[in-house]
Short mmCIF file of C-alpha atoms in Angstrom, two decimals:
data_model
loop_
_atom_site.label_atom_id
_atom_site.label_comp_id
_atom_site.label_asym_id
_atom_site.label_seq_id
_atom_site.Cartn_x
_atom_site.Cartn_y
_atom_site.Cartn_z
CA MET X 1 -40.11 148.23 69.08
CA ASN X 2 -41.64 148.85 65.79
CA VAL X 3 -39.23 146.55 63.90
CA VAL X 4 -37.19 143.65 65.11
CA LEU X 5 -33.64 144.18 64.07
CA LEU X 6 -31.35 141.10 63.27
CA ASP X 7 -27.51 141.05 63.00
CA PRO X 8 -26.58 139.81 59.41
CA SER X 9 -24.86 136.96 61.00
CA GLU X 10 -27.99 135.80 62.80
CA VAL X 11 -30.07 135.12 59.32
CA ARG X 12 -29.51 131.96 58.06
CA ALA X 13 -28.91 130.86 54.31
CA ASP X 14 -32.53 129.28 54.65
CA GLY X 15 -33.89 132.42 55.61
CA GLY X 16 -34.39 131.58 59.32
CA ALA X 17 -33.12 133.21 62.38
CA SER X 18 -33.14 132.28 66.13
CA LEU X 19 -33.19 135.07 68.71
CA ASP X 20 -33.47 135.27 72.50
CA GLY X 21 -33.15 137.73 75.23
CA ARG X 22 -34.73 141.16 75.01
CA ARG X 23 -36.15 140.86 71.44
CA ALA X 24 -37.43 137.28 72.09
CA GLU X 25 -39.24 138.64 75.26
CA HIS X 26 -40.44 141.57 73.61
CA VAL X 27 -42.32 139.75 70.57
CA ALA X 28 -43.70 137.23 72.97
CA LYS X 29 -44.88 139.70 75.67
CA VAL X 30 -45.76 143.19 74.34
CA LEU X 31 -46.58 142.11 70.25
CA GLY X 32 -48.29 138.83 71.48
CA LYS X 33 -47.02 137.07 68.17
CA ALA X 34 -48.29 133.64 67.52
CA PRO X 35 -46.72 130.88 65.07
CA GLY X 36 -47.89 131.86 61.48
CA ASP X 37 -47.93 135.59 62.27
CA ALA X 38 -45.92 138.14 60.12
CA LEU X 39 -43.23 140.23 61.87
CA ALA X 40 -41.70 143.62 60.64
CA VAL X 41 -38.03 142.88 60.66
CA GLY X 42 -34.73 144.44 59.39
CA VAL X 43 -31.06 143.87 59.07
CA ARG X 44 -28.64 146.17 61.02
CA GLY X 45 -27.19 148.31 58.44
CA GLY X 46 -29.25 146.96 55.70
CA LYS X 47 -32.78 146.38 54.34
CA LEU X 48 -35.89 146.34 56.03
CA GLY X 49 -38.66 143.36 55.52
CA SER X 50 -40.81 140.79 56.90
CA ALA X 51 -40.33 137.43 58.55
CA GLN X 52 -42.97 134.65 59.51
CA VAL X 53 -43.20 133.39 63.49
CA VAL X 54 -42.25 129.77 63.73
CA SER X 55 -42.66 129.80 67.65
CA SER X 56 -42.49 132.43 70.35
CA THR X 57 -41.86 132.30 73.80
CA LYS X 58 -40.34 134.85 76.24
CA GLN X 59 -36.96 132.97 76.22
CA ALA X 60 -36.78 132.12 72.50
CA LEU X 61 -38.08 133.26 68.96
CA GLU X 62 -37.93 131.11 65.83
CA LEU X 63 -38.48 133.10 62.57
CA GLU X 64 -38.46 131.74 58.96
CA ALA X 65 -39.03 133.34 55.58
CA CYS X 66 -37.08 136.30 56.55
CA VAL X 67 -37.10 138.60 53.46
CA PHE X 68 -35.61 141.92 53.18
CA GLU X 69 -36.61 143.93 50.17
CA ARG X 70 -36.91 147.71 50.98
CA GLU X 71 -34.25 150.48 51.83
CA PRO X 72 -34.99 152.38 55.43
CA ALA X 73 -35.59 156.10 54.92
CA PRO X 74 -32.41 158.06 53.92
CA LYS X 75 -30.35 159.44 56.95
CA ARG X 76 -30.71 163.09 57.26
CA PRO X 77 -27.37 164.87 56.29
CA ILE X 78 -27.01 166.61 59.76
CA THR X 79 -24.08 166.24 61.98
CA LEU X 80 -24.74 167.09 65.83
CA VAL X 81 -21.96 168.17 67.35
CA LEU X 82 -22.91 167.84 70.95
CA ALA X 83 -20.90 168.90 74.07
CA LEU X 84 -21.08 165.47 76.06
CA PRO X 85 -24.10 165.65 78.46
CA ARG X 86 -24.16 164.11 81.72
CA PRO X 87 -24.92 160.38 81.18
CA PRO X 88 -29.15 160.12 81.56
CA VAL X 89 -29.33 162.76 79.19
CA PHE X 90 -26.45 161.57 76.57
CA ARG X 91 -28.39 157.94 76.81
CA ARG X 92 -31.85 159.70 75.90
CA LEU X 93 -30.42 161.91 73.39
CA LEU X 94 -28.70 158.97 71.62
CA GLN X 95 -32.06 157.55 71.31
CA HIS X 96 -33.83 160.61 70.15
CA VAL X 97 -31.42 161.54 67.61
CA THR X 98 -30.89 158.06 66.03
CA ALA X 99 -34.64 157.98 65.70
CA LEU X 100 -34.54 161.44 63.96
CA GLY X 101 -32.31 160.03 61.28
CA ILE X 102 -29.32 162.13 62.02
CA GLU X 103 -26.18 161.12 60.29
CA ARG X 104 -23.62 161.60 62.32
CA ILE X 105 -22.82 162.46 66.21
CA VAL X 106 -19.89 164.06 67.32
CA LEU X 107 -19.39 164.25 71.17
CA LEU X 108 -17.46 167.14 71.95
CA HIS X 109 -15.42 168.16 75.09
CA THR X 110 -15.80 171.80 76.11
CA ARG X 111 -14.80 173.97 79.08
CA ARG X 112 -18.17 173.20 81.00
CA VAL X 113 -18.15 169.61 80.23
CA GLU X 114 -17.49 167.81 83.49
CA LYS X 115 -14.46 165.40 82.80
CA SER X 116 -15.97 162.70 84.68
CA TYR X 117 -18.62 162.41 81.96
CA TRP X 118 -16.24 160.78 79.76
CA MET X 119 -15.57 157.91 82.24
CA SER X 120 -19.25 156.91 82.27
CA PRO X 121 -20.19 153.46 81.30
CA SER X 122 -22.64 154.90 79.10
CA LEU X 123 -19.96 155.72 76.59
CA GLU X 124 -18.51 152.09 76.16
CA PRO X 125 -19.48 150.85 72.91
CA ALA X 126 -21.78 148.20 73.85
CA ALA X 127 -24.03 150.75 75.80
CA ILE X 128 -23.76 153.38 73.07
CA ASP X 129 -25.09 150.73 70.71
CA THR X 130 -27.98 149.55 72.88
CA GLN X 131 -29.23 153.29 72.89
CA LEU X 132 -28.85 153.25 68.84
CA GLN X 133 -30.60 149.66 68.48
CA LEU X 134 -33.37 151.12 70.68
CA GLY X 135 -33.59 154.47 68.36
CA LEU X 136 -33.74 152.32 65.20
CA GLU X 137 -36.23 150.02 66.56
CA GLN X 138 -38.59 152.93 67.28
CA ALA X 139 -37.98 154.65 64.19
CA VAL X 140 -38.25 151.60 62.12
CA ASP X 141 -34.73 152.40 60.64
CA THR X 142 -31.50 149.96 60.29
CA VAL X 143 -28.63 152.42 59.81
CA ALA X 144 -27.43 153.84 63.16
CA PRO X 145 -25.53 157.43 63.31
CA ASP X 146 -21.76 157.31 63.22
CA ILE X 147 -20.37 158.43 66.54
CA GLU X 148 -17.24 160.33 66.95
CA ARG X 149 -15.49 161.67 70.08
CA ALA X 150 -13.53 164.87 70.16
CA ARG X 151 -11.51 165.11 73.52
CA GLY X 152 -9.80 168.02 72.30
CA PHE X 153 -11.71 171.33 71.49
CA LYS X 154 -8.79 173.12 69.82
CA ALA X 155 -8.24 170.28 67.40
CA PHE X 156 -11.62 169.78 66.86
CA ALA X 157 -12.26 173.57 65.88
CA GLU X 158 -9.14 173.66 63.84
CA ASP X 159 -9.04 170.33 62.10
CA ARG X 160 -12.24 168.53 62.36
CA LEU X 161 -14.85 171.12 61.98
CA PRO X 162 -13.58 172.56 58.70
CA GLU X 163 -13.85 169.07 57.27
CA LEU X 164 -17.39 168.70 58.62
CA ALA X 165 -18.02 172.15 57.35
CA ALA X 166 -17.15 171.42 53.40
CA GLY X 167 -20.35 172.06 51.78
CA ALA X 168 -22.72 172.37 54.95
CA ARG X 169 -24.13 175.00 56.71
CA VAL X 170 -22.75 175.16 59.99
CA LEU X 171 -24.99 176.50 63.05
CA VAL X 172 -24.30 176.86 66.77
CA ALA X 173 -26.96 177.21 69.35
CA HIS X 174 -26.17 179.86 71.88
CA PRO X 175 -27.99 182.30 73.75
CA GLY X 176 -27.51 185.66 72.61
CA PRO X 177 -28.21 188.31 69.89
CA PHE X 178 -28.72 185.81 67.32
CA GLY X 179 -31.47 185.14 64.69
CA PRO X 180 -33.82 182.13 65.09
CA CYS X 181 -32.56 178.73 63.72
CA PRO X 182 -33.59 178.36 59.92
CA VAL X 183 -36.14 176.03 58.90
CA ASP X 184 -36.22 173.03 56.59
CA VAL X 185 -32.71 173.59 55.40
CA PRO X 186 -32.16 171.46 52.42
CA GLY X 187 -28.30 170.42 52.41
CA PRO X 188 -26.08 168.93 54.83
CA VAL X 189 -26.14 170.89 58.35
CA VAL X 190 -23.52 170.81 61.13
CA LEU X 191 -25.29 171.88 64.18
CA LEU X 192 -23.33 172.53 67.52
CA VAL X 193 -25.04 172.28 70.79
CA GLY X 194 -23.22 173.36 73.95
CA PRO X 195 -23.25 172.10 77.38
CA GLU X 196 -25.77 172.90 80.28
CA GLY X 197 -24.12 176.45 81.23
CA GLY X 198 -23.31 176.90 77.49
CA PHE X 199 -20.03 177.33 75.48
CA ILE X 200 -17.74 179.91 76.90
CA PRO X 201 -16.61 183.04 74.83
CA TYR X 202 -13.38 181.54 73.62
CA GLU X 203 -15.23 178.57 72.13
CA ILE X 204 -17.75 180.75 70.36
CA GLU X 205 -15.04 182.77 68.88
CA ARG X 206 -13.25 179.54 67.59
CA LEU X 207 -16.30 178.10 66.28
CA THR X 208 -17.37 181.50 64.69
CA GLU X 209 -13.82 181.75 63.09
CA ALA X 210 -14.55 178.36 61.79
CA GLY X 211 -17.53 179.54 60.04
CA ALA X 212 -20.29 178.58 62.45
CA GLN X 213 -23.20 180.88 62.54
CA GLY X 214 -25.05 181.70 65.73
CA VAL X 215 -28.87 180.79 66.02
CA SER X 216 -31.01 181.21 69.18
CA LEU X 217 -34.34 179.61 70.31
CA GLY X 218 -35.81 182.89 71.94
CA PRO X 219 -35.26 184.57 75.28
CA ARG X 220 -35.80 181.27 77.33
CA ILE X 221 -32.82 179.04 78.62
CA LEU X 222 -33.39 175.70 77.64
CA ARG X 223 -31.79 172.44 78.82
CA VAL X 224 -29.61 170.76 76.28
CA GLU X 225 -32.18 167.89 75.48
CA THR X 226 -35.15 170.16 74.84
CA ALA X 227 -32.85 172.69 72.75
CA THR X 228 -31.51 169.99 70.61
CA LEU X 229 -34.89 168.22 69.55
CA ALA X 230 -36.42 171.68 69.08
CA LEU X 231 -33.45 172.89 66.98
CA LEU X 232 -33.49 169.35 64.94
CA GLY X 233 -37.21 169.77 64.34
CA ARG X 234 -36.65 173.06 62.73
CA LEU X 235 -33.91 171.81 60.30
CA GLY X 236 -36.34 169.51 58.85
CA GLY X 237 -35.39 166.74 56.58
CA MET U 1 -31.63 176.83 88.35
CA ASN U 2 -31.24 180.00 86.40
CA VAL U 3 -33.82 182.18 88.50
CA VAL U 4 -35.05 181.53 92.11
CA LEU U 5 -38.55 181.80 92.25
CA LEU U 6 -40.61 183.15 95.34
CA ASP U 7 -44.41 182.66 96.02
CA PRO U 8 -45.93 186.45 96.40
CA SER U 9 -46.47 185.55 100.04
CA GLU U 10 -42.68 184.86 100.68
CA VAL U 11 -41.61 188.64 99.77
CA ARG U 12 -41.99 190.83 103.04
CA ALA U 13 -42.87 194.53 102.80
CA ASP U 14 -39.41 195.40 103.57
CA GLY U 15 -38.19 193.72 100.33
CA GLY U 16 -36.71 190.64 102.37
CA ALA U 17 -37.45 186.92 102.21
CA SER U 18 -36.52 183.87 103.93
CA LEU U 19 -36.06 180.64 102.12
CA ASP U 20 -35.39 176.99 103.16
CA GLY U 21 -35.44 173.70 101.50
CA ARG U 22 -34.38 173.04 97.71
CA ARG U 23 -33.94 176.63 96.85
CA ALA U 24 -31.50 177.52 99.85
CA GLU U 25 -29.56 174.20 99.02
CA HIS U 26 -29.07 174.90 95.62
CA VAL U 27 -28.03 178.77 96.13
CA ALA U 28 -25.55 177.46 98.58
CA LYS U 29 -24.03 174.68 96.83
CA VAL U 30 -24.37 174.90 93.25
CA LEU U 31 -24.57 178.62 92.92
CA GLY U 32 -22.20 179.29 95.67
CA LYS U 33 -23.50 182.66 96.55
CA ALA U 34 -22.03 184.79 99.43
CA PRO U 35 -23.39 187.33 101.65
CA GLY U 36 -23.44 190.75 99.44
CA ASP U 37 -23.77 188.71 95.91
CA ALA U 38 -26.71 189.52 93.73
CA LEU U 39 -29.35 186.64 92.99
CA ALA U 40 -31.87 186.54 89.96
CA VAL U 41 -35.19 186.36 91.52
CA GLY U 42 -38.53 186.32 90.33
CA VAL U 43 -42.20 186.33 91.71
CA ARG U 44 -44.24 183.43 90.82
CA GLY U 45 -47.04 184.52 88.44
CA GLY U 46 -45.23 188.16 88.34
CA LYS U 47 -42.11 189.90 87.46
CA LEU U 48 -38.38 188.94 87.43
CA GLY U 49 -35.75 190.93 89.30
CA SER U 50 -32.67 190.54 91.67
CA ALA U 51 -31.95 190.54 95.31
CA GLN U 52 -29.15 190.88 97.49
CA VAL U 53 -28.09 187.84 99.71
CA VAL U 54 -27.80 188.34 103.57
CA SER U 55 -26.78 184.65 104.35
CA SER U 56 -26.89 181.77 102.60
CA THR U 57 -26.35 178.10 104.05
CA LYS U 58 -27.57 174.85 102.60
CA GLN U 59 -30.52 174.93 105.27
CA ALA U 60 -31.44 178.81 105.05
CA LEU U 61 -31.26 181.57 102.67
CA GLU U 62 -31.88 185.10 103.57
CA LEU U 63 -32.56 187.91 101.03
CA GLU U 64 -33.12 191.66 101.16
CA ALA U 65 -33.42 194.47 98.61
CA CYS U 66 -35.89 192.30 96.53
CA VAL U 67 -36.59 194.25 93.44
CA PHE U 68 -39.24 193.02 90.73
CA GLU U 69 -38.90 195.22 87.55
CA ARG U 70 -39.65 193.46 84.38
CA GLU U 71 -41.84 191.21 82.82
CA PRO U 72 -40.63 187.66 81.76
CA ALA U 73 -40.92 186.79 78.26
CA PRO U 74 -44.58 186.42 76.82
CA LYS U 75 -46.07 183.12 76.55
CA ARG U 76 -46.07 181.24 73.35
CA PRO U 77 -49.92 181.21 72.30
CA ILE U 78 -49.74 177.42 71.94
CA THR U 79 -52.14 174.97 73.45
CA LEU U 80 -50.72 171.61 73.55
CA VAL U 81 -53.02 168.64 73.75
CA LEU U 82 -51.28 165.80 74.92
CA ALA U 83 -52.61 162.32 75.40
CA LEU U 84 -51.76 161.57 78.71
CA PRO U 85 -48.04 159.73 78.59
CA ARG U 86 -46.87 157.36 81.15
CA PRO U 87 -45.43 159.03 84.26
CA PRO U 88 -41.52 159.69 83.78
CA VAL U 89 -42.33 160.82 80.22
CA PHE U 90 -44.99 163.13 81.44
CA ARG U 91 -42.99 164.52 84.03
CA ARG U 92 -40.11 165.21 81.70
CA LEU U 93 -42.42 166.73 79.20
CA LEU U 94 -44.08 169.03 81.85
CA GLN U 95 -40.47 170.52 82.24
CA HIS U 96 -39.55 170.72 78.53
CA VAL U 97 -42.85 172.56 77.29
CA THR U 98 -43.10 174.89 80.26
CA ALA U 99 -39.41 175.98 79.71
CA LEU U 100 -40.47 176.38 75.99
CA GLY U 101 -43.04 178.98 77.23
CA ILE U 102 -46.51 177.23 76.25
CA GLU U 103 -49.65 178.67 77.35
CA ARG U 104 -51.71 175.48 78.20
CA ILE U 105 -51.57 171.99 78.24
CA VAL U 106 -54.64 170.00 78.06
CA LEU U 107 -53.91 166.14 79.35
CA LEU U 108 -56.41 163.95 77.06
CA HIS U 109 -57.68 160.46 77.51
CA THR U 110 -57.45 158.21 74.39
CA ARG U 111 -57.88 154.82 73.37
CA ARG U 112 -54.40 154.02 73.71
CA VAL U 113 -53.78 155.73 76.85
CA GLU U 114 -53.28 153.44 79.92
CA LYS U 115 -56.15 154.19 82.39
CA SER U 116 -53.52 153.38 85.17
CA TYR U 117 -51.62 156.48 84.20
CA TRP U 118 -54.67 158.64 85.33
CA MET U 119 -53.74 157.15 88.99
CA SER U 120 -50.30 158.25 88.79
CA PRO U 121 -49.03 160.08 91.86
CA SER U 122 -47.45 162.50 89.20
CA LEU U 123 -50.70 163.99 88.35
CA GLU U 124 -51.14 165.34 91.98
CA PRO U 125 -51.22 169.10 91.77
CA ALA U 126 -48.21 169.52 93.96
CA ALA U 127 -46.22 167.06 91.73
CA ILE U 128 -47.39 168.73 88.70
CA ASP U 129 -46.37 172.09 90.38
CA THR U 130 -42.86 170.70 91.11
CA GLN U 131 -42.30 170.05 87.40
CA LEU U 132 -43.61 173.43 86.33
CA GLN U 133 -41.37 175.11 88.87
CA LEU U 134 -38.39 173.36 87.60
CA GLY U 135 -39.17 174.45 84.04
CA LEU U 136 -39.70 178.11 85.15
CA GLU U 137 -36.69 178.16 86.89
CA GLN U 138 -34.44 176.84 83.82
CA ALA U 139 -36.07 179.19 81.49
CA VAL U 140 -36.19 182.35 83.62
CA ASP U 141 -39.76 182.62 83.64
CA THR U 142 -42.36 182.92 86.14
CA VAL U 143 -45.63 182.10 84.46
CA ALA U 144 -46.52 178.42 84.47
CA PRO U 145 -48.86 176.81 81.64
CA ASP U 146 -52.41 176.24 82.41
CA ILE U 147 -53.05 172.61 82.98
CA GLU U 148 -56.33 171.16 81.94
CA ARG U 149 -57.55 167.49 82.05
CA ALA U 150 -60.14 165.78 79.35
CA ARG U 151 -60.66 162.56 80.61
CA GLY U 152 -63.77 161.99 77.96
CA PHE U 153 -62.24 162.09 74.54
CA LYS U 154 -65.93 162.50 72.71
CA ALA U 155 -66.51 165.58 75.35
CA PHE U 156 -63.05 167.17 74.51
CA ALA U 157 -63.82 166.89 70.76
CA GLU U 158 -67.20 167.73 70.40
CA ASP U 159 -67.18 170.93 73.17
CA ARG U 160 -63.53 171.87 74.30
CA LEU U 161 -61.87 171.68 71.46
CA PRO U 162 -63.88 174.09 69.48
CA GLU U 163 -63.43 176.61 71.92
CA LEU U 164 -59.82 176.11 72.07
CA ALA U 165 -59.79 176.10 68.05
CA ALA U 166 -61.59 179.66 67.79
CA GLY U 167 -59.18 182.03 65.96
CA ALA U 168 -56.29 179.13 66.22
CA ARG U 169 -54.72 176.93 63.71
CA VAL U 170 -55.32 173.01 64.77
CA LEU U 171 -52.84 170.69 64.06
CA VAL U 172 -52.86 167.10 64.88
CA ALA U 173 -49.53 165.05 64.74
CA HIS U 174 -50.01 161.61 62.96
CA PRO U 175 -48.04 159.19 60.82
CA GLY U 176 -49.50 158.97 57.39
CA PRO U 177 -49.95 160.81 54.11
CA PHE U 178 -49.92 164.42 55.75
CA GLY U 179 -47.58 167.39 55.05
CA PRO U 180 -44.98 168.39 57.25
CA CYS U 181 -45.73 170.45 60.29
CA PRO U 182 -45.71 174.20 59.36
CA VAL U 183 -43.19 176.54 60.68
CA ASP U 184 -42.92 179.81 62.66
CA VAL U 185 -46.82 180.03 62.93
CA PRO U 186 -47.48 183.46 63.93
CA GLY U 187 -50.98 183.15 65.84
CA PRO U 188 -52.49 180.80 68.13
CA VAL U 189 -51.92 177.05 67.70
CA VAL U 190 -53.49 173.92 69.27
CA LEU U 191 -51.26 171.12 68.74
CA LEU U 192 -52.51 167.25 69.40
CA VAL U 193 -50.16 164.77 70.12
CA GLY U 194 -51.10 161.14 70.30
CA PRO U 195 -50.20 158.41 72.87
CA GLU U 196 -47.50 155.68 71.87
CA GLY U 197 -49.30 153.76 69.23
CA GLY U 198 -51.00 156.78 67.97
CA PHE U 199 -54.75 157.85 68.28
CA ILE U 200 -57.12 155.31 66.65
CA PRO U 201 -58.94 155.96 63.30
CA TYR U 202 -62.38 157.02 65.06
CA GLU U 203 -60.37 159.65 67.06
CA ILE U 204 -58.59 161.01 63.89
CA GLU U 205 -61.90 161.16 62.34
CA ARG U 206 -63.62 163.37 65.22
CA LEU U 207 -60.46 165.43 65.45
CA THR U 208 -60.56 166.41 61.49
CA GLU U 209 -64.12 167.06 61.97
CA ALA U 210 -63.42 169.35 64.59
CA GLY U 211 -61.04 171.15 62.18
CA ALA U 212 -57.79 169.54 62.91
CA GLN U 213 -55.38 169.49 60.17
CA GLY U 214 -52.96 166.43 60.05
CA VAL U 215 -49.27 166.75 60.07
CA SER U 216 -46.41 164.31 60.18
CA LEU U 217 -42.84 164.49 60.81
CA GLY U 218 -41.73 162.24 58.03
CA PRO U 219 -41.34 158.30 57.33
CA ARG U 220 -39.98 157.54 61.21
CA ILE U 221 -42.23 156.30 63.83
CA LEU U 222 -41.26 158.69 66.82
CA ARG U 223 -41.80 158.37 70.70
CA VAL U 224 -44.09 161.08 71.79
CA GLU U 225 -41.45 163.01 73.83
CA THR U 226 -39.20 163.44 70.50
CA ALA U 227 -42.04 164.31 68.30
CA THR U 228 -43.44 166.84 70.74
CA LEU U 229 -40.44 168.79 71.07
CA ALA U 230 -39.67 168.73 67.38
CA LEU U 231 -43.10 169.90 66.63
CA LEU U 232 -42.66 172.91 69.33
CA GLY U 233 -39.36 173.82 67.66
CA ARG U 234 -40.92 174.03 64.35
CA LEU U 235 -43.96 176.15 65.41
CA GLY U 236 -41.46 178.81 66.52
CA GLY U 237 -42.40 181.62 68.55
#
């Protein structure tokens, strides 16, 4: 936790704030803050800044003099369209890509996504928000990526993808005779990553018709988590 | 498991092989192979090829006509020097970087590595080999990265790093006023990644003296796993 994030409603008019739970415990146990110490804070969705510790125990953290004066790093104009992975990979990837500053994540159903994944408690809004918060706290950011769900592949390819693609470079990661993923792409990018086992040929055809360019990471078959992070590293930003 | 890897000792002179345990179970349960089916196989440390299934149950897999005729994709001439992470991250990273085809991994002790990590059962040779095998099976490769341990930072920086650095580009990932990590570097690379919390200034000085160039992934503070995979994606290969 490299920044303690507060909800706007938690900051009082006098610049004080009272926290409990995970954040209080972390500040007391891991950061070992004492009264008078400065603490890096941020307002979820807003600015970064600092606060002063009034008191800190594992149960309760009292802050005063909360000042929020600088914007977080801008989001990278990247939309990651991710075939919904199995829940533990999904949870980790949410943290990874939030920390990397991606603007938007679209969770996509494809033929090889197991339908049961959509029933996972990890997809409940509060569970998703926990992972986003952890990614933001790691990266010292306040603005989470937007999360969309696209449970119909055809509707996504025909309706939503063209909207996302307007003005953007659209890349689909797929093993095959494709060139390497481009590097340090300056403008908006839509990156599509299939499920373990890949997109089926029909899906690749529909995505290609919608303007997606196939990119490869070489001859090795990679897991979704490995491939996604290596690709996002290449895109830069 | 995109290839079933055999130990050289498991392949009989008549081209047959008898497997049990995890591999037999996977072929029967996940791949659902029946007698007569072809199976992608490889010899650990050797070539890739194919075999024919004689019989397949969850307990025992009988193969015949094992033929090994093609080399796996060449290793990427990258040495990853990794401050030893906590065990679950270590296990996942071993799989990730093996799948990515890295040539060598040096596990390094630094000031901010918890000494208890070196006592983890995950560092026992058999435990490491399990992760390497999973990475190779995923990537359809047969040759695991070499694993070295460097438990003395000073000796590593003064003796081993200069050997590794001969003819190679040496990069150290560190937050700060550094340029971005270069992309698609053609020749050998030594990439150093610090622990959660980073290298301490003394360590950065020693590494820089040994010729390492600082590289940054931008203003966000990333976890070791996120940063390592994004950096390896950039290096290409």
